[in-house]
XYZ file of N, CA, C and O in Angstrom:
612
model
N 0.845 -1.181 0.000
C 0.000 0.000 0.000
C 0.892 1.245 0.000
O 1.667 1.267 0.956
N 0.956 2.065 -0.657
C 1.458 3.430 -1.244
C 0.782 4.436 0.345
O -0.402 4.660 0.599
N 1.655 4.738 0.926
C 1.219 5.583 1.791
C 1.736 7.001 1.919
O 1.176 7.863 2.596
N 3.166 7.230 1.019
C 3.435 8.986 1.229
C 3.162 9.146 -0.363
O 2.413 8.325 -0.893
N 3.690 10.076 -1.065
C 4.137 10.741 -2.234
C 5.541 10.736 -2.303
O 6.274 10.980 -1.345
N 6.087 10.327 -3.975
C 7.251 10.557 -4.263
C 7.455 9.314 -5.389
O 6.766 9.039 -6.371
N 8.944 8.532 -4.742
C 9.430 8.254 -5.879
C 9.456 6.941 -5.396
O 9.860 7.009 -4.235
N 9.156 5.412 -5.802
C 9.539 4.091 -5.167
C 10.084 3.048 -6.217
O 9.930 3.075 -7.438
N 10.814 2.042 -5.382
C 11.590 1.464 -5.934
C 10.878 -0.034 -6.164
O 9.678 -0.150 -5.911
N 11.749 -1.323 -6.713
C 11.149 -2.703 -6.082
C 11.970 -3.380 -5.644
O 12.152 -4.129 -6.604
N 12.915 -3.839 -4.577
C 14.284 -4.193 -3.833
C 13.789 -5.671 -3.443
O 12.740 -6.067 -2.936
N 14.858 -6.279 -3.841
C 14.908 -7.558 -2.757
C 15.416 -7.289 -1.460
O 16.251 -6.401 -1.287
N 14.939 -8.048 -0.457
C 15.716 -7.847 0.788
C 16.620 -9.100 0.889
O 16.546 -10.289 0.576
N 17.518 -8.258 1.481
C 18.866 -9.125 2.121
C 18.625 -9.590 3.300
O 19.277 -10.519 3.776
N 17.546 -8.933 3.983
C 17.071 -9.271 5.509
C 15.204 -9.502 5.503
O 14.435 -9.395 4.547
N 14.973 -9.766 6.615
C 13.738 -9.406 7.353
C 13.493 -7.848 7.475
O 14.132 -7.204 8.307
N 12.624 -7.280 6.696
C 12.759 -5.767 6.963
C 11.033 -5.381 7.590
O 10.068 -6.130 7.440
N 11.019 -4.446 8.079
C 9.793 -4.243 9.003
C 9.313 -3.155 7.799
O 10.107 -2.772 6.940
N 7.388 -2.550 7.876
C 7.259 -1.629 6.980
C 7.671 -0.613 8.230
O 7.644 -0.770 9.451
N 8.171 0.798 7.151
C 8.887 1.417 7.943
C 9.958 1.999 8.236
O 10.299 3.158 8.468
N 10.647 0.569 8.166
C 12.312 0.525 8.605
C 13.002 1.612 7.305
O 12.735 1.596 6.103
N 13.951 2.504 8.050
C 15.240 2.784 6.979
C 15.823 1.432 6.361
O 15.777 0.387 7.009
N 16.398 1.498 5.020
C 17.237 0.780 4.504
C 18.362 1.034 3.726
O 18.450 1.961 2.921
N 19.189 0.240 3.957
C 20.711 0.442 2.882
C 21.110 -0.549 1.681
O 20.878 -1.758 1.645
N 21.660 0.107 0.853
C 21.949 -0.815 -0.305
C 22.972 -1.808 0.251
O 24.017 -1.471 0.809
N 22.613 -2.920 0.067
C 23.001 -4.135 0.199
C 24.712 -4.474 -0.804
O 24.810 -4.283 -2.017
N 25.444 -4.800 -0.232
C 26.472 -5.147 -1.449
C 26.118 -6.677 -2.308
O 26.250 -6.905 -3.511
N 25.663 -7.531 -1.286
C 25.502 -8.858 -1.791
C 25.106 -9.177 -3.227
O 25.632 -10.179 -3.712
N 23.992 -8.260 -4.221
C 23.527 -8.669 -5.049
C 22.910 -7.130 -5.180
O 22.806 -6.335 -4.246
N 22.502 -6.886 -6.649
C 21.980 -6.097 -7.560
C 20.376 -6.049 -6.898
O 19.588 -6.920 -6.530
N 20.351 -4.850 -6.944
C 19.250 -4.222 -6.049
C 18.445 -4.864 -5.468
O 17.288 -5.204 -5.717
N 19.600 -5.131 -4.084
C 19.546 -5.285 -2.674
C 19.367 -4.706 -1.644
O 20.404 -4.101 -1.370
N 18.215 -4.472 -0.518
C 18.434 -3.697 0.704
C 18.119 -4.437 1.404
O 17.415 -5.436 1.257
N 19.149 -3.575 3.174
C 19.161 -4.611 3.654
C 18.717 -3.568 5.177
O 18.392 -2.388 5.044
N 18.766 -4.091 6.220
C 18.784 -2.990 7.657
C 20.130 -2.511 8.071
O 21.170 -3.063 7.711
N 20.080 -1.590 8.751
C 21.886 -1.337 9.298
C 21.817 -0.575 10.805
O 21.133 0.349 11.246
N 22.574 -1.190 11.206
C 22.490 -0.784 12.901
C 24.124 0.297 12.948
O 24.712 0.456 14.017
N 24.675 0.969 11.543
C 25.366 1.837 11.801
C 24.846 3.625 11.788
O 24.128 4.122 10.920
N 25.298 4.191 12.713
C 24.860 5.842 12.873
C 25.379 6.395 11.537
O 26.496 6.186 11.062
N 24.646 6.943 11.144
C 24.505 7.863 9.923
C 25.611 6.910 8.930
O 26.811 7.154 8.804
N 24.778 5.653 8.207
C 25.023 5.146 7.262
C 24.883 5.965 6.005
O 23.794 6.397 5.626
N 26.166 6.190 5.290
C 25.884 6.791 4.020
C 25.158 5.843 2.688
O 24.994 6.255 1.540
N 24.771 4.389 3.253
C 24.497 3.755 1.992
C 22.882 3.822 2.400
O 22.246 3.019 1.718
N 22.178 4.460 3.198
C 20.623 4.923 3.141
C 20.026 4.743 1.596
O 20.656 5.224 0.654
N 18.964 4.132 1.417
C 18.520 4.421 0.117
C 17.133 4.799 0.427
O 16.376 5.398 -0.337
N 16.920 4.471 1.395
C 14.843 4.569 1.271
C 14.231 4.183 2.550
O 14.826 3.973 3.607
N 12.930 4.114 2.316
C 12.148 3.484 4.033
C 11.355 2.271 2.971
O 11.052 2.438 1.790
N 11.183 1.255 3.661
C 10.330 0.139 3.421
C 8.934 0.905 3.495
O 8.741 1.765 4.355
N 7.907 0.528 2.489
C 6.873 1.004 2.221
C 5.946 -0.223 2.838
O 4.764 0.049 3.049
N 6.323 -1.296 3.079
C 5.784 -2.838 3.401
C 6.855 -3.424 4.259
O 8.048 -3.149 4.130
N 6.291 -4.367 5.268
C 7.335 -5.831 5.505
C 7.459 -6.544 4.301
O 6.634 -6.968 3.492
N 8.885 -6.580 4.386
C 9.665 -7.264 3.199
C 10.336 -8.413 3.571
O 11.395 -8.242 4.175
N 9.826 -9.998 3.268
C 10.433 -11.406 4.395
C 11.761 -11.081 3.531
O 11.609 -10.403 2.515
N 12.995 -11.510 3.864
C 14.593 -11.986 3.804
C 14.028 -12.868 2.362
O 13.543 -13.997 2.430
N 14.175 -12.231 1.309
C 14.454 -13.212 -0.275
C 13.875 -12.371 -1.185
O 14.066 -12.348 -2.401
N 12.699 -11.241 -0.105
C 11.488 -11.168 -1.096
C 11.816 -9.809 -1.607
O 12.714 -9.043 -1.257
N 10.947 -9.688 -2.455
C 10.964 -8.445 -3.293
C 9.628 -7.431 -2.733
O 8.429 -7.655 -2.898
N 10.242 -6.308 -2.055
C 9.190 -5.332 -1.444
C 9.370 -3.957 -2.408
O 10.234 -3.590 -3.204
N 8.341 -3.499 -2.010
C 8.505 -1.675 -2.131
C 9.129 -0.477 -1.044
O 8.857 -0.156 0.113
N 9.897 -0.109 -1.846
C 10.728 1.029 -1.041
C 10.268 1.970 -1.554
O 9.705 2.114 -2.639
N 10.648 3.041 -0.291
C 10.124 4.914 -0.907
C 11.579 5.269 -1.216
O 12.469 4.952 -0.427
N 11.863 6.002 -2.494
C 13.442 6.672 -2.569
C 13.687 7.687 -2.731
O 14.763 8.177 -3.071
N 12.107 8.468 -2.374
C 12.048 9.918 -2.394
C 10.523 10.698 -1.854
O 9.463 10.415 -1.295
N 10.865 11.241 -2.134
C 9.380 12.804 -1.157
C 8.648 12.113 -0.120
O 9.204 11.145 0.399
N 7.618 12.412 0.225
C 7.183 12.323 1.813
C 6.856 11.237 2.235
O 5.902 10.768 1.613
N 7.339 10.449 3.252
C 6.830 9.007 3.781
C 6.116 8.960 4.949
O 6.626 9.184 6.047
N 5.330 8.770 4.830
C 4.356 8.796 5.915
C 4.614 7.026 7.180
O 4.737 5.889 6.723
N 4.620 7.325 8.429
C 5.016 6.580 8.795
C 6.658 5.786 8.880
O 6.887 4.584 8.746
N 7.390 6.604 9.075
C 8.883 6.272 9.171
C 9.374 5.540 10.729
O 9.039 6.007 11.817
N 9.949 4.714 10.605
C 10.399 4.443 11.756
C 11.752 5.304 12.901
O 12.908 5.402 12.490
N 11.352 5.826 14.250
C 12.059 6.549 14.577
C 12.669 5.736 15.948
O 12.036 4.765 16.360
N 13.503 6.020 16.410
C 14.290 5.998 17.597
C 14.620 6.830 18.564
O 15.740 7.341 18.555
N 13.221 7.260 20.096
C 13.617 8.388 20.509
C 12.765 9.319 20.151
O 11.780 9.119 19.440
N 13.176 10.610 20.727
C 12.422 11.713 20.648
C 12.975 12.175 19.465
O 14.150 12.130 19.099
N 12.084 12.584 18.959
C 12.485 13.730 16.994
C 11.825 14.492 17.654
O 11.069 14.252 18.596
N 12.271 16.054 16.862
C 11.721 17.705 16.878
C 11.540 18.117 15.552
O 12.556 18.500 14.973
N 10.156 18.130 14.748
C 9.888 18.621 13.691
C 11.130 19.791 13.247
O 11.680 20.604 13.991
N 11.376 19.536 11.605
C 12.089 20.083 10.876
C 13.879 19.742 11.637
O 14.728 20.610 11.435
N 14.167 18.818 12.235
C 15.058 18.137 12.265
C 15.871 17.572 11.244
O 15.170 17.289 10.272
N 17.036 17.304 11.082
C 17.508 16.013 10.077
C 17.480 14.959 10.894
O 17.828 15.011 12.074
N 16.986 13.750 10.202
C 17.238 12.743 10.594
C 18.368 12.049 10.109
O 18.755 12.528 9.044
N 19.245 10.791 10.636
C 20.013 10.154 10.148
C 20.010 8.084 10.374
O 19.076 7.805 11.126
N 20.589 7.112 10.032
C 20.388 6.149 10.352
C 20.611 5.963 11.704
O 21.469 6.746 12.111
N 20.168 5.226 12.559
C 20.140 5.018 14.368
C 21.340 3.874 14.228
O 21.884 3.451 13.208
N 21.560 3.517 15.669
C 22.376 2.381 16.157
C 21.246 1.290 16.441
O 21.602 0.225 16.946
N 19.723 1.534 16.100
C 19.200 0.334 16.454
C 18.628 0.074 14.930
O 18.481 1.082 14.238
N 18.264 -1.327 14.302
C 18.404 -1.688 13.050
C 16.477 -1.073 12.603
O 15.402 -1.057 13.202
N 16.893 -0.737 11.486
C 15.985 -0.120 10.803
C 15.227 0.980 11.557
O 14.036 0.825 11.827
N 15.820 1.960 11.862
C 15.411 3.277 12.622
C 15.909 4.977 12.605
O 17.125 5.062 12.774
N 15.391 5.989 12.479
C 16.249 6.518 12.235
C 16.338 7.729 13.806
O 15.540 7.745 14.744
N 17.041 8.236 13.699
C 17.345 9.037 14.787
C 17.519 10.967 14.777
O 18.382 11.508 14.086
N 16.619 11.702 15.589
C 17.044 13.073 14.988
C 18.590 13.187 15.339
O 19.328 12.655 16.169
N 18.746 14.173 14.277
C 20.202 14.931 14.150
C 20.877 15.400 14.945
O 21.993 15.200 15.425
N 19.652 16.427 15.111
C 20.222 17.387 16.516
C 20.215 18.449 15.837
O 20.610 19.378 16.541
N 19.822 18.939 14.263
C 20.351 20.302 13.460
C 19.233 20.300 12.923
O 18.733 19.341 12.335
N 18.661 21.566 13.109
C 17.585 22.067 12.497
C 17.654 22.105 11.287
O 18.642 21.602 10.753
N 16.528 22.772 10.411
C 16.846 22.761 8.807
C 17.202 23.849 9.429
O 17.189 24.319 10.566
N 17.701 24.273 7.780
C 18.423 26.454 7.840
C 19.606 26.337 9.275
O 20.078 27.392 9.700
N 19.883 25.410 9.731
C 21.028 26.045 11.136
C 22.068 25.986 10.210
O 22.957 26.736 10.613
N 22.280 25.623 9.496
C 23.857 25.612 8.763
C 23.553 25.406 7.289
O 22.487 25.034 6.798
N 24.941 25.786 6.538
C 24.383 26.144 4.943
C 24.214 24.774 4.265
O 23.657 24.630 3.177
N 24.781 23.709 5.052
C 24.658 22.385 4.282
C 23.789 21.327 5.559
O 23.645 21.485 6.771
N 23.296 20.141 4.526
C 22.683 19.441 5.807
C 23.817 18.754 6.157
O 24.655 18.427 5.317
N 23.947 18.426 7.718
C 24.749 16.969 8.117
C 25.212 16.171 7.410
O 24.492 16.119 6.413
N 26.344 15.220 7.302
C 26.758 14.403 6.260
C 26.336 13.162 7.167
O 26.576 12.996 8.363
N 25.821 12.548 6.513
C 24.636 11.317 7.150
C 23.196 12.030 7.056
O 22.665 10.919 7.090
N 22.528 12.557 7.002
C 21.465 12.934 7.082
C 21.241 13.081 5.604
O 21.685 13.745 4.668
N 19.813 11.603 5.970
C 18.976 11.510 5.064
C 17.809 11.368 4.718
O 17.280 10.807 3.758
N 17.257 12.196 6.002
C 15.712 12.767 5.717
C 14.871 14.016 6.934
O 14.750 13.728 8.125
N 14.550 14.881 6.559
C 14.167 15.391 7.314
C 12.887 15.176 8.144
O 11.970 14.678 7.491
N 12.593 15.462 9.550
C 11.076 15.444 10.254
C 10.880 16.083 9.890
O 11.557 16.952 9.341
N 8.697 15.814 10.174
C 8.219 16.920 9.198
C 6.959 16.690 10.666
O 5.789 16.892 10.340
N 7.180 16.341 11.992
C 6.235 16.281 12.652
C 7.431 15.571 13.940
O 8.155 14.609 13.681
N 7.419 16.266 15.268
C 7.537 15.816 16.652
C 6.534 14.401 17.064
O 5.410 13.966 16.817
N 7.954 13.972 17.977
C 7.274 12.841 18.350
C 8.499 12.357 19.992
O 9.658 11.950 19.915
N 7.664 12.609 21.304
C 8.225 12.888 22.679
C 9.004 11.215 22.581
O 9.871 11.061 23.441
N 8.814 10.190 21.791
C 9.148 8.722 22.348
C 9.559 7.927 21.220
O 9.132 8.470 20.201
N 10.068 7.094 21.011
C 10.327 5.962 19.660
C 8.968 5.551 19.193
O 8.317 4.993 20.076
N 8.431 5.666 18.164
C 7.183 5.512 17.554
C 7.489 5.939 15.681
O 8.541 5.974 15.042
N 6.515 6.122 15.402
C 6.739 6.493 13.563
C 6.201 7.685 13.536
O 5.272 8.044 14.259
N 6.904 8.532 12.481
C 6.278 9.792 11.934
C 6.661 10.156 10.132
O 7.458 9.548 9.417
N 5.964 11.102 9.842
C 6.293 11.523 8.347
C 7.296 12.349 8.152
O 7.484 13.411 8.745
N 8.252 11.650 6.934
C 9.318 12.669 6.827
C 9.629 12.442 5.488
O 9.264 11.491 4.797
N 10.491 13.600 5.100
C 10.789 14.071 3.781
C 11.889 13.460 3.356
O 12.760 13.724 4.185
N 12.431 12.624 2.313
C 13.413 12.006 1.847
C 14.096 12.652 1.454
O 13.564 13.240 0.512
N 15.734 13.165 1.695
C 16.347 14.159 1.266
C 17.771 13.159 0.054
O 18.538 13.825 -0.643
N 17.816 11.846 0.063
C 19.097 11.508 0.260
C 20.312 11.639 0.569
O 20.754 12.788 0.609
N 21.289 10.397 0.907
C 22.611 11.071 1.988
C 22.854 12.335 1.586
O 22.537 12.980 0.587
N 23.368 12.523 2.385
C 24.508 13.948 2.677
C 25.696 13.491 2.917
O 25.889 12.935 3.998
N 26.716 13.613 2.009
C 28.099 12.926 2.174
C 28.806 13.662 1.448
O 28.706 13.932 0.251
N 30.260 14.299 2.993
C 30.974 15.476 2.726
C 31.388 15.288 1.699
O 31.988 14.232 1.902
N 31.569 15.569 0.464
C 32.687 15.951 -0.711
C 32.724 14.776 -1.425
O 33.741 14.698 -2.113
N 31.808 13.614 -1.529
C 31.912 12.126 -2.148
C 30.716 12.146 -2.901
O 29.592 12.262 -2.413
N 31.053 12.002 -4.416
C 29.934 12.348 -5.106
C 29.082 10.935 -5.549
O 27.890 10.911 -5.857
N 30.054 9.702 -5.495
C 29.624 8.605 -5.442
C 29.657 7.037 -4.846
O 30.829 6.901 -4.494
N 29.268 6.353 -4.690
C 29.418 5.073 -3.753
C 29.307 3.785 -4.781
O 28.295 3.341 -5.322
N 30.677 3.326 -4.877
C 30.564 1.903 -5.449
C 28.966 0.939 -5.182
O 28.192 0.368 -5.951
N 29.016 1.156 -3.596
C 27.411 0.468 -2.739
C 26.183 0.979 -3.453
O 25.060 0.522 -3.669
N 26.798 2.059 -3.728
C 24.883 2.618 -4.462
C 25.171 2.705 -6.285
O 24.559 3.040 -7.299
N 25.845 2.432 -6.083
C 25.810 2.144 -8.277
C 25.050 1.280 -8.952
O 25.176 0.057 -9.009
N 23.928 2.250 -9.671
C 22.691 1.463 -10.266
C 21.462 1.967 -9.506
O 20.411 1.498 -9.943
N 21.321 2.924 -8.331
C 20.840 3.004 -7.817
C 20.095 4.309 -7.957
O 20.890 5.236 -8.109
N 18.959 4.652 -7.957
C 18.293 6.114 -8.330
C 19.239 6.852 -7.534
O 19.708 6.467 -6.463
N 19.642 8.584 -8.475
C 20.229 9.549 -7.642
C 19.297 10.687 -7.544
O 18.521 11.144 -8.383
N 19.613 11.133 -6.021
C 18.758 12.493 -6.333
C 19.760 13.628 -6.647
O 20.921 13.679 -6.242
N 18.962 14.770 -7.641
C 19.445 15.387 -7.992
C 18.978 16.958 -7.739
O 17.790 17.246 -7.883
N 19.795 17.807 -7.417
C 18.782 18.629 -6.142
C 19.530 20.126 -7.306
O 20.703 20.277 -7.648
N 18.392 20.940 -7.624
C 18.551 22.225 -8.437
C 18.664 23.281 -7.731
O 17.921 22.971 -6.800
N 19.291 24.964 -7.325
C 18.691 25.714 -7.128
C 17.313 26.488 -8.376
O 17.045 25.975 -9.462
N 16.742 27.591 -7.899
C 16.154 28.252 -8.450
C 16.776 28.712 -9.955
O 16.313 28.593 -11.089
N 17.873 29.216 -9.513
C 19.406 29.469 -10.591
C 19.812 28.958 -11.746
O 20.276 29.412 -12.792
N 19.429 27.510 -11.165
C 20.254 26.651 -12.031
C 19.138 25.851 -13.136
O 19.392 25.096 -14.075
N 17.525 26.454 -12.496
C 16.544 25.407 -14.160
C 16.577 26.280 -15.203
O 16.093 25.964 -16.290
């Protein structure tokens, strides 16, 4: 079931994935995701749109608003979020949008709604933020986002 707006994928999982969960591109095999229990994983690709069993082929979101994201903890609307230390979760930043001219490097999605406890909320898919690295062997083949100013259409 299609629950935000944007852009989705069709991934096998490498794991058991919850609907929800953040996910990362998998190295094992050609568009693969899998869960990751590392803090601000740069290989983020999306949130599970469904539980996805370990073989199967689910739907991922790989862009604009996901409704229902899995969080870790207290988030503060218009936050960045980034990947958590607990598997398939993500965690606020700590950096507002606008506090600095670039987002966080790990941060790959913003809140778009507070939440006092670990529970789910809707947030905006920004993809990674990764200082000065324009590409990842891990994500090759993989949708890029491509972000314009006003300036530049």
């Amino acid at each position: 079931m299609i629950k935000g707006r944007g852009d989705y994928e069709l991934f096998t999982a490498g794991a058991t994935i919850a609907a929800g969960a953040v996910v990362i591109a998998s190295t094992g095999a050609d568009k693969t995701v899998t869960n990751t229990t590392t803090a601000s994983d740069k290989r983020a690709v999306g949130i599970a749109v469904e539980a996805i069993a370990n073989g199967a082929v689910g739907l991922v979101q790989v862009g604009g608003v996901v409704r229902d994201a899995l969080v870790d903890g207290a988030v503060t609307r218009w936050h960045y979020l980034r990947t958590s230390t607990v598997s398939g979760k993500l965690v606020d930043e700590g950096t507002l949008v606008g506090a600095t001219t670039t987002p966080p490097s790990g941060a790959c999605a913003i809140a778009l709604e507070s939440i006092g406890a670990t529970g789910a909320i809707d947030v905006q898919l920004i993809g990674v933020q990764t200082a000065g690295v324009e590409s990842s062997t891990a994500l090759s083949g993989l949708p890029k986002v491509v972000r314009k100013t006003a300036d530049e259409t």
